[in-house]
Structure formats: structure tokens, C-alpha cells
Amino acid sequence: QEVIRPNGSLAEFWAGATLAAQDLEREGYPVRLLLYDGHKRADSVRAILRLPELATARLLVGPVYAAGAQEMAEYASMRGIPM
């Protein structure tokens, strides 16, 4: 499995999300953060949406870029997942 190392503003976002997750875990809320790279392409986002672990997601953030945003929004809406 490829390790993704965010850079620039994405790295700052990831750092903030990680800190928030740690705070939630200290308060007793289990958190599992997953980061996927859609490569700024709608077909990559569609492939991510087929991953089985997304079926249990309780919150979706992204995609960062417009490519695939409509597909992600439809996926979230159909499953009642906040985005």
C-alpha cells in the first residue's frame, strides 16, 4: 500500500485533522482517519468510492479538488454520510 505524504496546505489540513482526532479519542470517541489521493481526477475518486472501508464511513471530507466532487457528494447523500 502506497504511503501518501501530504505537502503544503494539505499537510496543514492533515495535521489539524490528526490533532482533532487525538482530542476526540482522549474524550472517548474512537476515530479512524483515512487519507486517499484522488490525483485530481474524477476516475480516481470513483475508484476510491468503491473501496469497502468507505461503506462504514461516518464523515467524508473532500475531495480537495473539483474533480470527483459531484460523485463524492452523490455517494455521501445516498448513504446519509455527512460531507
Short mmCIF file of N, CA and C in Angstrom, two decimals:
data_model
loop_
_atom_site.label_atom_id
_atom_site.label_comp_id
_atom_site.label_asym_id
_atom_site.label_seq_id
_atom_site.Cartn_x
_atom_site.Cartn_y
_atom_site.Cartn_z
N GLN A 1 0.85 -1.18 0.00
CA GLN A 1 0.00 0.00 0.00
C GLN A 1 0.89 1.23 0.00
N GLU A 2 0.54 2.19 -0.85
CA GLU A 2 1.32 3.41 -1.00
C GLU A 2 1.12 4.32 0.20
N VAL A 3 2.20 4.88 0.69
CA VAL A 3 2.12 5.86 1.77
C VAL A 3 2.06 7.24 1.13
N ILE A 4 1.04 7.99 1.50
CA ILE A 4 0.86 9.33 0.94
C ILE A 4 1.37 10.35 1.94
N ARG A 5 2.23 11.22 1.50
CA ARG A 5 2.77 12.26 2.36
C ARG A 5 2.26 13.61 1.85
N PRO A 6 1.23 14.13 2.50
CA PRO A 6 0.71 15.43 2.05
C PRO A 6 1.76 16.52 2.19
N ASN A 7 1.68 17.52 1.32
CA ASN A 7 2.60 18.65 1.42
C ASN A 7 1.82 19.95 1.35
N GLY A 8 2.45 21.04 1.72
CA GLY A 8 1.83 22.36 1.66
C GLY A 8 0.57 22.45 2.50
N SER A 9 -0.47 23.07 1.93
CA SER A 9 -1.70 23.28 2.68
C SER A 9 -2.39 21.95 3.02
N LEU A 10 -2.18 20.92 2.20
CA LEU A 10 -2.75 19.61 2.53
C LEU A 10 -2.10 19.02 3.78
N ALA A 11 -0.82 19.27 3.94
CA ALA A 11 -0.13 18.80 5.14
C ALA A 11 -0.68 19.50 6.37
N GLU A 12 -0.95 20.80 6.25
CA GLU A 12 -1.52 21.54 7.37
C GLU A 12 -2.91 21.02 7.71
N PHE A 13 -3.72 20.75 6.68
CA PHE A 13 -5.05 20.19 6.91
C PHE A 13 -4.95 18.85 7.62
N TRP A 14 -4.06 17.98 7.13
CA TRP A 14 -3.90 16.65 7.73
C TRP A 14 -3.43 16.76 9.18
N ALA A 15 -2.52 17.67 9.45
CA ALA A 15 -2.03 17.86 10.82
C ALA A 15 -3.19 18.30 11.72
N GLY A 16 -4.02 19.23 11.25
CA GLY A 16 -5.16 19.68 12.03
C GLY A 16 -6.17 18.57 12.26
N ALA A 17 -6.44 17.78 11.23
CA ALA A 17 -7.38 16.66 11.37
C ALA A 17 -6.84 15.63 12.36
N THR A 18 -5.55 15.39 12.31
CA THR A 18 -4.93 14.44 13.23
C THR A 18 -5.04 14.93 14.68
N LEU A 19 -4.78 16.20 14.90
CA LEU A 19 -4.91 16.77 16.25
C LEU A 19 -6.35 16.68 16.75
N ALA A 20 -7.30 16.97 15.89
CA ALA A 20 -8.72 16.88 16.27
C ALA A 20 -9.08 15.44 16.62
N ALA A 21 -8.59 14.49 15.83
CA ALA A 21 -8.86 13.08 16.10
C ALA A 21 -8.28 12.66 17.45
N GLN A 22 -7.08 13.13 17.74
CA GLN A 22 -6.46 12.80 19.04
C GLN A 22 -7.28 13.37 20.18
N ASP A 23 -7.79 14.59 20.04
CA ASP A 23 -8.64 15.19 21.07
C ASP A 23 -9.91 14.36 21.27
N LEU A 24 -10.52 13.97 20.17
CA LEU A 24 -11.74 13.16 20.27
C LEU A 24 -11.48 11.82 20.95
N GLU A 25 -10.35 11.20 20.62
CA GLU A 25 -10.01 9.92 21.24
C GLU A 25 -9.77 10.08 22.74
N ARG A 26 -9.15 11.18 23.15
CA ARG A 26 -8.95 11.43 24.58
C ARG A 26 -10.28 11.58 25.32
N GLU A 27 -11.29 12.05 24.59
CA GLU A 27 -12.62 12.21 25.17
C GLU A 27 -13.46 10.93 25.07
N GLY A 28 -12.85 9.88 24.53
CA GLY A 28 -13.54 8.59 24.48
C GLY A 28 -14.23 8.26 23.17
N TYR A 29 -14.02 9.07 22.14
CA TYR A 29 -14.62 8.80 20.84
C TYR A 29 -13.58 8.14 19.93
N PRO A 30 -13.84 6.92 19.50
CA PRO A 30 -12.85 6.28 18.61
C PRO A 30 -12.86 6.95 17.24
N VAL A 31 -11.67 7.17 16.69
CA VAL A 31 -11.52 7.83 15.40
C VAL A 31 -10.55 7.02 14.54
N ARG A 32 -10.93 6.85 13.28
CA ARG A 32 -10.01 6.24 12.30
C ARG A 32 -9.98 7.17 11.11
N LEU A 33 -8.84 7.79 10.88
CA LEU A 33 -8.67 8.70 9.75
C LEU A 33 -8.06 7.95 8.58
N LEU A 34 -8.65 8.11 7.42
CA LEU A 34 -8.12 7.51 6.20
C LEU A 34 -7.90 8.62 5.19
N LEU A 35 -6.76 8.62 4.55
CA LEU A 35 -6.42 9.63 3.55
C LEU A 35 -6.20 8.93 2.21
N TYR A 36 -6.88 9.42 1.19
CA TYR A 36 -6.74 8.87 -0.15
C TYR A 36 -6.37 10.00 -1.10
N ASP A 37 -5.57 9.68 -2.10
CA ASP A 37 -5.17 10.65 -3.11
C ASP A 37 -5.98 10.42 -4.37
N GLY A 38 -6.84 11.37 -4.70
CA GLY A 38 -7.65 11.28 -5.91
C GLY A 38 -6.93 11.75 -7.15
N HIS A 39 -5.68 12.16 -7.02
CA HIS A 39 -4.84 12.57 -8.15
C HIS A 39 -5.50 13.63 -9.02
N LYS A 40 -6.40 14.43 -8.42
CA LYS A 40 -7.11 15.49 -9.15
C LYS A 40 -7.90 14.94 -10.34
N ARG A 41 -8.33 13.65 -10.24
CA ARG A 41 -9.04 13.02 -11.35
C ARG A 41 -10.31 12.36 -10.85
N ALA A 42 -11.40 12.57 -11.57
CA ALA A 42 -12.69 12.00 -11.18
C ALA A 42 -12.66 10.48 -11.19
N ASP A 43 -11.95 9.86 -12.15
CA ASP A 43 -11.91 8.40 -12.19
C ASP A 43 -11.19 7.84 -10.96
N SER A 44 -10.19 8.54 -10.45
CA SER A 44 -9.51 8.09 -9.23
C SER A 44 -10.44 8.20 -8.03
N VAL A 45 -11.22 9.26 -7.97
CA VAL A 45 -12.18 9.42 -6.88
C VAL A 45 -13.23 8.32 -6.95
N ARG A 46 -13.71 8.00 -8.15
CA ARG A 46 -14.68 6.91 -8.30
C ARG A 46 -14.10 5.58 -7.82
N ALA A 47 -12.82 5.34 -8.10
CA ALA A 47 -12.17 4.11 -7.64
C ALA A 47 -12.10 4.09 -6.11
N ILE A 48 -11.83 5.22 -5.50
CA ILE A 48 -11.79 5.32 -4.04
C ILE A 48 -13.16 5.03 -3.46
N LEU A 49 -14.21 5.52 -4.12
CA LEU A 49 -15.57 5.31 -3.62
C LEU A 49 -15.98 3.84 -3.67
N ARG A 50 -15.29 3.03 -4.43
CA ARG A 50 -15.58 1.59 -4.48
C ARG A 50 -14.88 0.81 -3.37
N LEU A 51 -14.02 1.46 -2.60
CA LEU A 51 -13.30 0.76 -1.53
C LEU A 51 -14.28 0.37 -0.43
N PRO A 52 -14.20 -0.87 0.07
CA PRO A 52 -15.17 -1.34 1.07
C PRO A 52 -15.14 -0.54 2.37
N GLU A 53 -14.00 0.00 2.77
CA GLU A 53 -13.93 0.71 4.04
C GLU A 53 -14.73 2.01 4.03
N LEU A 54 -15.02 2.55 2.85
CA LEU A 54 -15.82 3.76 2.81
C LEU A 54 -17.28 3.51 3.17
N ALA A 55 -17.74 2.27 3.04
CA ALA A 55 -19.12 1.94 3.37
C ALA A 55 -19.42 2.16 4.85
N THR A 56 -18.40 2.15 5.70
CA THR A 56 -18.60 2.35 7.13
C THR A 56 -18.21 3.75 7.59
N ALA A 57 -17.91 4.63 6.64
CA ALA A 57 -17.51 5.99 6.98
C ALA A 57 -18.66 6.72 7.67
N ARG A 58 -18.31 7.56 8.63
CA ARG A 58 -19.31 8.36 9.32
C ARG A 58 -19.19 9.83 8.95
N LEU A 59 -18.12 10.18 8.23
CA LEU A 59 -17.91 11.55 7.76
C LEU A 59 -16.94 11.48 6.59
N LEU A 60 -17.24 12.23 5.53
CA LEU A 60 -16.34 12.33 4.39
C LEU A 60 -15.92 13.78 4.25
N VAL A 61 -14.62 13.99 4.04
CA VAL A 61 -14.09 15.33 3.81
C VAL A 61 -13.35 15.29 2.48
N GLY A 62 -13.78 16.12 1.57
CA GLY A 62 -13.12 16.15 0.28
C GLY A 62 -14.07 15.75 -0.83
N PRO A 63 -13.57 15.64 -2.01
CA PRO A 63 -12.16 15.79 -2.38
C PRO A 63 -11.70 17.24 -2.31
N VAL A 64 -10.42 17.42 -2.25
CA VAL A 64 -9.85 18.76 -2.15
C VAL A 64 -10.07 19.53 -3.45
N TYR A 65 -9.96 18.82 -4.57
CA TYR A 65 -10.11 19.45 -5.88
C TYR A 65 -11.49 19.14 -6.44
N ALA A 66 -11.90 19.88 -7.44
CA ALA A 66 -13.25 19.74 -8.00
C ALA A 66 -13.48 18.38 -8.67
N ALA A 67 -12.42 17.78 -9.20
CA ALA A 67 -12.57 16.50 -9.89
C ALA A 67 -13.13 15.45 -8.93
N GLY A 68 -14.27 14.89 -9.28
CA GLY A 68 -14.87 13.85 -8.47
C GLY A 68 -15.76 14.36 -7.35
N ALA A 69 -15.87 15.67 -7.21
CA ALA A 69 -16.66 16.22 -6.10
C ALA A 69 -18.13 15.84 -6.22
N GLN A 70 -18.67 15.88 -7.42
CA GLN A 70 -20.08 15.51 -7.62
C GLN A 70 -20.32 14.05 -7.26
N GLU A 71 -19.42 13.17 -7.70
CA GLU A 71 -19.53 11.74 -7.39
C GLU A 71 -19.47 11.51 -5.88
N MET A 72 -18.56 12.21 -5.22
CA MET A 72 -18.42 12.06 -3.77
C MET A 72 -19.68 12.55 -3.07
N ALA A 73 -20.22 13.67 -3.51
CA ALA A 73 -21.43 14.22 -2.91
C ALA A 73 -22.61 13.27 -3.08
N GLU A 74 -22.74 12.68 -4.26
CA GLU A 74 -23.82 11.72 -4.50
C GLU A 74 -23.66 10.48 -3.64
N TYR A 75 -22.43 9.98 -3.53
CA TYR A 75 -22.13 8.81 -2.69
C TYR A 75 -22.54 9.11 -1.25
N ALA A 76 -22.12 10.25 -0.74
CA ALA A 76 -22.42 10.62 0.65
C ALA A 76 -23.93 10.78 0.85
N SER A 77 -24.58 11.42 -0.09
CA SER A 77 -26.02 11.67 0.04
C SER A 77 -26.80 10.36 0.04
N MET A 78 -26.46 9.45 -0.86
CA MET A 78 -27.17 8.18 -0.94
C MET A 78 -27.02 7.35 0.32
N ARG A 79 -25.94 7.55 1.05
CA ARG A 79 -25.66 6.74 2.24
C ARG A 79 -25.90 7.51 3.54
N GLY A 80 -26.32 8.75 3.41
CA GLY A 80 -26.58 9.55 4.61
C GLY A 80 -25.33 9.89 5.40
N ILE A 81 -24.21 10.04 4.68
CA ILE A 81 -22.94 10.36 5.33
C ILE A 81 -22.70 11.85 5.20
N PRO A 82 -22.51 12.55 6.32
CA PRO A 82 -22.19 13.97 6.21
C PRO A 82 -20.91 14.19 5.42
N MET A 83 -20.89 15.29 4.70
CA MET A 83 -19.71 15.60 3.88
C MET A 83 -19.37 17.07 4.04
#
